[in-house]
Amino acid sequence: MSEAQGSVSLRRALAGADEYLSRRGVERARFEAELIFSSALGLSRIQLYMDLDRPLTPDERERALELVERRGKREPLAYVLGEWGFRRLTLKTDARALVPRPETEILVERALALIEKLEQPRVLDAGTGSGAIALAIADEHPGARVVALDSSAEALELTRENAEACGLEIELRQGDLRGRIEGEFDLVVSNPPYVLPEEIETLEPEVRDWEPREALVGVGVPEALAGRARELLVPGGWLVVELGEGQQAAYAVFVSDLGYEAVTITPDLTGRERVVEARWA
Ligand SMILES: C[S@@+](CC[C@H](N)C(=O)[O-])C[C@H]1O[C@@H](n2cnc3c(N)ncnc32)[C@H](O)[C@@H]1O
C-alpha cells in the first residue's frame, strides 16, 4: 500500500469505514462505505476499485468521514447520500420525507397497469412525501395529470424540488387526505402512514429515530382514505394502497364492505403481501 506521509489510502479508509459502520450495527457496512466514498469523492464504485491505493486528500477524507459518522449514527443511507433511486428517477432525499422504498415501486407498477389504457388519467397521490409515486407515474405515463397531496409543508417542499429537478409537472396540494379534496380521479394511489404507535419501538433505528413520525404512524389513515376515495373516484376508477405486513387481508374485506369490487392483493419482490387494489363500482 503506497501512502504518502500522514495520508491514508482509499483502501485503508474504506476498511476503516467498514469496521466503524459494522460496529455500529450497519448490516451491509462495506457496501455502504463504498457508496459513501463514491458520493464524497464524486466517483463511481468501479472507479473506486480501480484506484484503491491512491492517497486521499485531507478534503476528501474529511468529506467522506463526515458522511460515515452520520451513517454510524444510523441516519438512513439515503439521507446521508442526499439522493436515492426510485424506478427511473433519482430523487433528492432528506429528513423532510420518508425514503422511497423498493416495495413502493410495486405499487407504482400496479397503478401504471391500471391506467395504461387511459390517455389522460387523473391521478391523486395521497401522502406524497418525496413525490416518489406521483413523479414516477408522471414520468412513466406522460399523459397522466397528477395531483400530489400531503399534510406536511416540509414534505411538499421536497416534492417541489424533486419535480423541478426531474423536469416533471405535477400539481402540489397541502391538505389532509381525510378532509375535503377537490377533483375527480381515475386513480387514487397512496402509501399512507400505517405503522401502529405500539410498533414504533420495534422498527430499525434508521426508521424510528430519523424518518418523520407523521409519515410512519397513522391509525385508521388507510381506512379513512378508502372512505374518502369513494367521493373522488369516477365509476370504474381504482384505489391502490400500500400497507404494512399482515394488514392486507383485513383491508381487502374493509374496502369490499365499502362497495369496492375486484379487490386484489399483490405481493412485493420478497413475496410479502403488500398492495391492495380495488375498483370503485
Ligand atoms: C408513508 S409516507 C409515504 C411517502 C411517499 N408517498 C412514499 O411512498 O415514499 C406517508 C406520507 O403521508 C403524509 N401524511 C400523513 N398523514 C396524512 C394525512 N392525514 N393527510 C395527508 N398526508 C398525510 C406524510 O406527511 C407522509 O409524507
Short mmCIF file of C-alpha atoms and ligand atoms in Angstrom, two decimals:
data_model
loop_
_atom_site.label_atom_id
_atom_site.label_comp_id
_atom_site.label_asym_id
_atom_site.label_seq_id
_atom_site.Cartn_x
_atom_site.Cartn_y
_atom_site.Cartn_z
CA MET A 1 0.00 0.00 0.00
CA SER A 2 1.63 3.27 -1.06
CA GLU A 3 0.78 6.00 1.38
CA ALA A 4 2.31 9.46 1.43
CA GLN A 5 3.47 10.69 4.82
CA GLY A 6 0.40 11.34 7.00
CA SER A 7 -2.11 10.47 4.29
CA VAL A 8 -4.35 7.45 4.11
CA SER A 9 -5.09 5.37 1.04
CA LEU A 10 -8.62 4.87 -0.19
CA ARG A 11 -8.24 1.15 0.53
CA ARG A 12 -7.39 1.79 4.17
CA ALA A 13 -10.04 4.46 4.63
CA LEU A 14 -12.67 2.10 3.19
CA ALA A 15 -11.57 -0.72 5.50
CA GLY A 16 -11.76 1.67 8.46
CA ALA A 17 -15.23 2.86 7.47
CA ASP A 18 -16.39 -0.74 7.00
CA GLU A 19 -15.22 -1.64 10.51
CA TYR A 20 -16.68 1.53 12.05
CA LEU A 21 -20.09 1.01 10.45
CA SER A 22 -20.14 -2.73 11.30
CA ARG A 23 -19.50 -1.92 14.96
CA ARG A 24 -22.46 0.44 14.86
CA GLY A 25 -24.78 -2.26 13.57
CA VAL A 26 -24.94 -1.28 9.90
CA GLU A 27 -25.60 -4.54 8.09
CA ARG A 28 -24.01 -4.09 4.67
CA ALA A 29 -21.21 -1.94 6.04
CA ARG A 30 -18.61 -2.48 3.29
CA PHE A 31 -21.11 -1.86 0.50
CA GLU A 32 -22.45 1.26 2.18
CA ALA A 33 -18.92 2.53 2.87
CA GLU A 34 -18.23 2.23 -0.85
CA LEU A 35 -21.40 4.17 -1.71
CA ILE A 36 -20.49 6.87 0.78
CA PHE A 37 -16.95 7.22 -0.56
CA SER A 38 -18.28 7.24 -4.14
CA SER A 39 -20.57 10.09 -3.22
CA ALA A 40 -17.95 12.04 -1.25
CA LEU A 41 -15.30 11.67 -3.97
CA GLY A 42 -17.65 12.04 -6.94
CA LEU A 43 -16.54 8.69 -8.36
CA SER A 44 -18.39 5.53 -9.39
CA ARG A 45 -17.78 2.36 -7.37
CA ILE A 46 -15.84 0.92 -10.33
CA GLN A 47 -13.59 3.97 -10.29
CA LEU A 48 -13.01 3.48 -6.56
CA TYR A 49 -11.90 -0.09 -7.20
CA MET A 50 -9.55 0.98 -9.95
CA ASP A 51 -7.75 3.41 -7.69
CA LEU A 52 -7.75 1.81 -4.25
CA ASP A 53 -4.16 2.69 -3.50
CA ARG A 54 -4.40 6.38 -4.15
CA PRO A 55 -3.99 8.61 -1.11
CA LEU A 56 -6.99 10.69 -0.10
CA THR A 57 -6.55 14.44 0.08
CA PRO A 58 -7.38 15.92 3.51
CA ASP A 59 -10.55 17.45 1.99
CA GLU A 60 -11.73 14.16 0.51
CA ARG A 61 -11.06 12.37 3.76
CA GLU A 62 -12.92 14.94 5.80
CA ARG A 63 -15.93 14.87 3.45
CA ALA A 64 -16.13 11.09 3.50
CA LEU A 65 -15.62 10.76 7.25
CA GLU A 66 -18.35 13.26 7.97
CA LEU A 67 -20.79 11.12 5.97
CA VAL A 68 -19.52 7.89 7.54
CA GLU A 69 -20.07 9.37 11.00
CA ARG A 70 -23.61 10.37 10.11
CA ARG A 71 -24.32 6.84 8.88
CA GLY A 72 -22.71 5.49 12.08
CA LYS A 73 -25.43 7.31 14.00
CA ARG A 74 -27.83 5.19 11.96
CA GLU A 75 -29.10 8.06 9.86
CA PRO A 76 -30.65 6.43 6.75
CA LEU A 77 -28.16 5.93 3.94
CA ALA A 78 -30.48 7.81 1.57
CA TYR A 79 -30.36 10.91 3.79
CA VAL A 80 -26.59 10.68 4.10
CA LEU A 81 -26.15 10.39 0.33
CA GLY A 82 -28.85 13.02 -0.27
CA GLU A 83 -30.36 11.14 -3.19
CA TRP A 84 -31.96 7.80 -3.90
CA GLY A 85 -33.10 5.87 -6.96
CA PHE A 86 -36.79 5.18 -7.43
CA ARG A 87 -37.85 3.46 -10.64
CA ARG A 88 -36.33 5.60 -13.44
CA LEU A 89 -35.80 8.65 -11.27
CA THR A 90 -33.11 9.88 -8.91
CA LEU A 91 -34.83 11.76 -6.10
CA LYS A 92 -33.45 14.13 -3.52
CA THR A 93 -33.87 12.57 -0.08
CA ASP A 94 -33.67 14.18 3.33
CA ALA A 95 -35.38 14.26 6.72
CA ARG A 96 -38.39 16.18 5.35
CA ALA A 97 -39.90 12.97 3.96
CA LEU A 98 -39.81 9.20 4.05
CA VAL A 99 -37.13 7.45 1.99
CA PRO A 100 -38.82 5.90 -1.06
CA ARG A 101 -38.83 2.11 -0.64
CA PRO A 102 -38.31 -0.60 -3.27
CA GLU A 103 -41.67 -2.16 -2.34
CA THR A 104 -43.38 1.10 -3.31
CA GLU A 105 -42.10 0.51 -6.83
CA ILE A 106 -44.57 -2.40 -6.98
CA LEU A 107 -47.38 -0.03 -6.01
CA VAL A 108 -46.38 2.23 -8.92
CA GLU A 109 -46.25 -0.75 -11.26
CA ARG A 110 -49.78 -1.78 -10.33
CA ALA A 111 -51.02 1.82 -10.61
CA LEU A 112 -49.49 2.20 -14.07
CA ALA A 113 -51.01 -1.07 -15.25
CA LEU A 114 -54.47 0.10 -14.19
CA ILE A 115 -54.29 3.43 -16.07
CA GLU A 116 -52.32 2.15 -19.04
CA LYS A 117 -55.23 2.39 -21.48
CA LEU A 118 -56.33 5.87 -20.43
CA GLU A 119 -54.89 8.74 -22.44
CA GLN A 120 -55.03 11.39 -19.73
CA PRO A 121 -55.76 9.65 -16.46
CA ARG A 122 -56.40 11.90 -13.46
CA VAL A 123 -54.33 10.63 -10.58
CA LEU A 124 -54.23 11.56 -6.88
CA ASP A 125 -51.17 10.53 -4.84
CA ALA A 126 -52.41 10.89 -1.25
CA GLY A 127 -49.47 11.39 1.14
CA THR A 128 -46.85 12.11 -1.49
CA GLY A 129 -43.77 12.70 0.72
CA SER A 130 -40.73 13.00 -1.57
CA GLY A 131 -43.13 12.78 -4.51
CA ALA A 132 -41.83 9.34 -5.46
CA ILE A 133 -45.16 7.83 -6.54
CA ALA A 134 -46.59 10.96 -8.16
CA LEU A 135 -43.39 11.67 -10.09
CA ALA A 136 -42.81 8.08 -11.20
CA ILE A 137 -46.37 7.96 -12.58
CA ALA A 138 -45.95 11.32 -14.34
CA ASP A 139 -42.66 10.08 -15.74
CA GLU A 140 -43.90 6.71 -16.97
CA HIS A 141 -47.34 7.79 -18.17
CA PRO A 142 -46.69 11.15 -19.83
CA GLY A 143 -50.45 11.77 -20.33
CA ALA A 144 -51.21 11.44 -16.62
CA ARG A 145 -52.37 14.54 -14.76
CA VAL A 146 -51.13 14.01 -11.26
CA VAL A 147 -52.10 15.74 -8.04
CA ALA A 148 -49.68 15.20 -5.15
CA LEU A 149 -51.22 15.82 -1.74
CA ASP A 150 -49.53 15.91 1.65
CA SER A 151 -50.35 17.39 5.03
CA SER A 152 -46.69 18.27 5.63
CA ALA A 153 -45.45 21.58 4.20
CA GLU A 154 -41.82 20.39 4.52
CA ALA A 155 -42.53 17.21 2.59
CA LEU A 156 -44.22 19.22 -0.15
CA GLU A 157 -41.19 21.49 -0.41
CA LEU A 158 -39.13 18.40 -1.14
CA THR A 159 -41.75 17.19 -3.64
CA ARG A 160 -41.47 20.54 -5.43
CA GLU A 161 -37.68 20.34 -5.55
CA ASN A 162 -37.86 16.82 -6.92
CA ALA A 163 -40.47 17.74 -9.55
CA GLU A 164 -38.26 20.59 -10.72
CA ALA A 165 -35.10 18.50 -10.75
CA CYS A 166 -36.85 15.74 -12.73
CA GLY A 167 -38.48 18.24 -15.10
CA LEU A 168 -41.93 16.79 -14.38
CA GLU A 169 -45.14 18.74 -13.94
CA ILE A 170 -47.48 17.73 -11.16
CA GLU A 171 -49.93 19.72 -9.07
CA LEU A 172 -48.98 20.08 -5.40
CA ARG A 173 -51.58 20.48 -2.70
CA GLN A 174 -51.22 20.75 1.03
CA GLY A 175 -54.09 19.14 2.90
CA ASP A 176 -55.44 16.25 4.91
CA LEU A 177 -56.36 13.19 2.90
CA ARG A 178 -59.17 12.60 5.40
CA GLY A 179 -60.63 16.03 4.64
CA ARG A 180 -62.27 17.57 1.62
CA ILE A 181 -60.34 17.17 -1.63
CA GLU A 182 -61.36 18.85 -4.87
CA GLY A 183 -61.50 16.94 -8.11
CA GLU A 184 -62.41 13.69 -9.85
CA PHE A 185 -59.86 10.96 -10.33
CA ASP A 186 -59.39 7.76 -12.30
CA LEU A 187 -56.83 6.57 -9.77
CA VAL A 188 -56.24 7.27 -6.10
CA VAL A 189 -52.88 5.85 -5.09
CA SER A 190 -51.25 6.00 -1.68
CA ASN A 191 -48.55 4.74 0.59
CA PRO A 192 -50.21 6.11 3.72
CA PRO A 193 -48.77 6.03 7.23
CA TYR A 194 -49.70 2.59 8.52
CA VAL A 195 -47.40 1.84 11.46
CA LEU A 196 -49.28 1.41 14.74
CA PRO A 197 -47.99 3.53 17.68
CA GLU A 198 -47.12 0.38 19.65
CA GLU A 199 -44.98 -0.92 16.75
CA ILE A 200 -42.70 2.11 16.51
CA GLU A 201 -40.16 0.86 19.07
CA THR A 202 -39.73 -2.39 17.11
CA LEU A 203 -38.52 -0.57 14.00
CA GLU A 204 -34.90 -0.16 12.91
CA PRO A 205 -33.19 2.98 14.28
CA GLU A 206 -32.98 4.41 10.76
CA VAL A 207 -36.78 4.49 10.60
CA ARG A 208 -37.66 5.00 14.26
CA ASP A 209 -35.21 7.80 15.01
CA TRP A 210 -34.85 9.62 11.70
CA GLU A 211 -37.84 9.41 9.40
CA PRO A 212 -40.76 11.82 10.04
CA ARG A 213 -43.12 10.31 12.59
CA GLU A 214 -46.19 11.59 10.73
CA ALA A 215 -45.03 9.72 7.64
CA LEU A 216 -44.94 6.46 9.59
CA VAL A 217 -47.61 6.36 12.26
CA GLY A 218 -51.23 6.66 11.30
CA VAL A 219 -54.07 4.88 12.99
CA GLY A 220 -57.02 4.47 10.65
CA VAL A 221 -55.49 6.57 7.87
CA PRO A 222 -55.67 3.85 5.16
CA GLU A 223 -59.32 3.22 6.13
CA ALA A 224 -60.16 6.93 6.06
CA LEU A 225 -58.55 7.14 2.62
CA ALA A 226 -60.71 4.31 1.23
CA GLY A 227 -63.81 6.10 2.51
CA ARG A 228 -62.74 9.46 1.08
CA ALA A 229 -61.71 7.95 -2.26
CA ARG A 230 -65.31 6.86 -2.91
CA GLU A 231 -66.18 10.55 -3.36
CA LEU A 232 -63.16 11.21 -5.56
CA LEU A 233 -63.09 8.25 -7.93
CA VAL A 234 -65.11 8.12 -11.13
CA PRO A 235 -67.11 4.89 -11.55
CA GLY A 236 -64.61 2.22 -12.56
CA GLY A 237 -61.73 4.23 -11.05
CA TRP A 238 -59.09 2.48 -8.93
CA LEU A 239 -57.86 2.74 -5.37
CA VAL A 240 -54.33 1.36 -4.95
CA VAL A 241 -52.84 1.32 -1.45
CA GLU A 242 -49.60 0.03 0.06
CA LEU A 243 -49.92 -1.41 3.56
CA GLY A 244 -47.74 -2.92 6.27
CA GLU A 245 -47.18 -6.63 6.61
CA GLY A 246 -50.26 -8.53 7.69
CA GLN A 247 -52.72 -5.66 7.14
CA GLN A 248 -53.83 -6.54 3.61
CA ALA A 249 -56.50 -9.20 4.22
CA ALA A 250 -58.45 -7.07 6.71
CA TYR A 251 -58.16 -4.04 4.43
CA ALA A 252 -59.42 -6.08 1.46
CA VAL A 253 -62.52 -7.01 3.46
CA PHE A 254 -62.91 -3.42 4.65
CA VAL A 255 -62.90 -1.96 1.13
CA SER A 256 -65.25 -4.68 -0.16
CA ASP A 257 -67.69 -3.71 2.59
CA LEU A 258 -67.43 -0.10 1.44
CA GLY A 259 -68.64 -1.17 -2.02
CA TYR A 260 -65.37 -1.56 -3.91
CA GLU A 261 -65.05 -4.53 -6.25
CA ALA A 262 -62.31 -6.55 -7.99
CA VAL A 263 -60.26 -6.37 -4.79
CA THR A 264 -56.79 -7.83 -5.34
CA ILE A 265 -53.67 -8.18 -3.19
CA THR A 266 -50.23 -8.08 -4.85
CA PRO A 267 -47.03 -9.26 -3.14
CA ASP A 268 -43.77 -7.29 -3.22
CA LEU A 269 -40.49 -8.62 -4.63
CA THR A 270 -39.80 -10.57 -1.45
CA GLY A 271 -43.16 -12.35 -1.76
CA ARG A 272 -44.79 -10.43 1.11
CA GLU A 273 -48.35 -9.26 0.54
CA ARG A 274 -48.08 -5.53 0.07
CA VAL A 275 -50.51 -3.69 -2.21
CA VAL A 276 -54.30 -3.74 -2.19
CA GLU A 277 -56.14 -2.51 -5.26
CA ALA A 278 -59.88 -2.16 -5.69
CA ARG A 279 -62.25 -0.73 -8.29
CA TRP A 280 -64.93 1.74 -7.37
CA ALA A 281 -68.17 0.32 -8.73
C1 LIG B 1 -45.52 6.58 4.31
S1 LIG B 1 -45.23 8.25 3.77
C2 LIG B 1 -45.23 7.99 2.02
C3 LIG B 1 -44.41 8.97 1.27
C4 LIG B 1 -44.27 8.64 -0.25
N1 LIG B 1 -45.56 8.57 -0.87
C5 LIG B 1 -43.55 7.33 -0.45
O1 LIG B 1 -44.18 6.33 -0.78
O2 LIG B 1 -42.32 7.30 -0.26
C6 LIG B 1 -46.80 8.97 4.12
C7 LIG B 1 -46.94 10.44 3.75
O3 LIG B 1 -48.30 10.83 4.08
C8 LIG B 1 -48.29 12.09 4.72
N2 LIG B 1 -49.48 12.12 5.58
C9 LIG B 1 -49.64 11.55 6.80
N3 LIG B 1 -50.89 11.75 7.24
C10 LIG B 1 -51.54 12.47 6.28
C11 LIG B 1 -52.84 13.00 6.15
N4 LIG B 1 -53.75 12.80 7.10
N5 LIG B 1 -53.15 13.69 5.03
C12 LIG B 1 -52.24 13.90 4.06
N6 LIG B 1 -50.98 13.41 4.12
C13 LIG B 1 -50.63 12.71 5.21
C14 LIG B 1 -46.97 12.18 5.45
O4 LIG B 1 -46.58 13.52 5.65
C15 LIG B 1 -46.05 11.39 4.51
O5 LIG B 1 -45.40 12.26 3.60
#
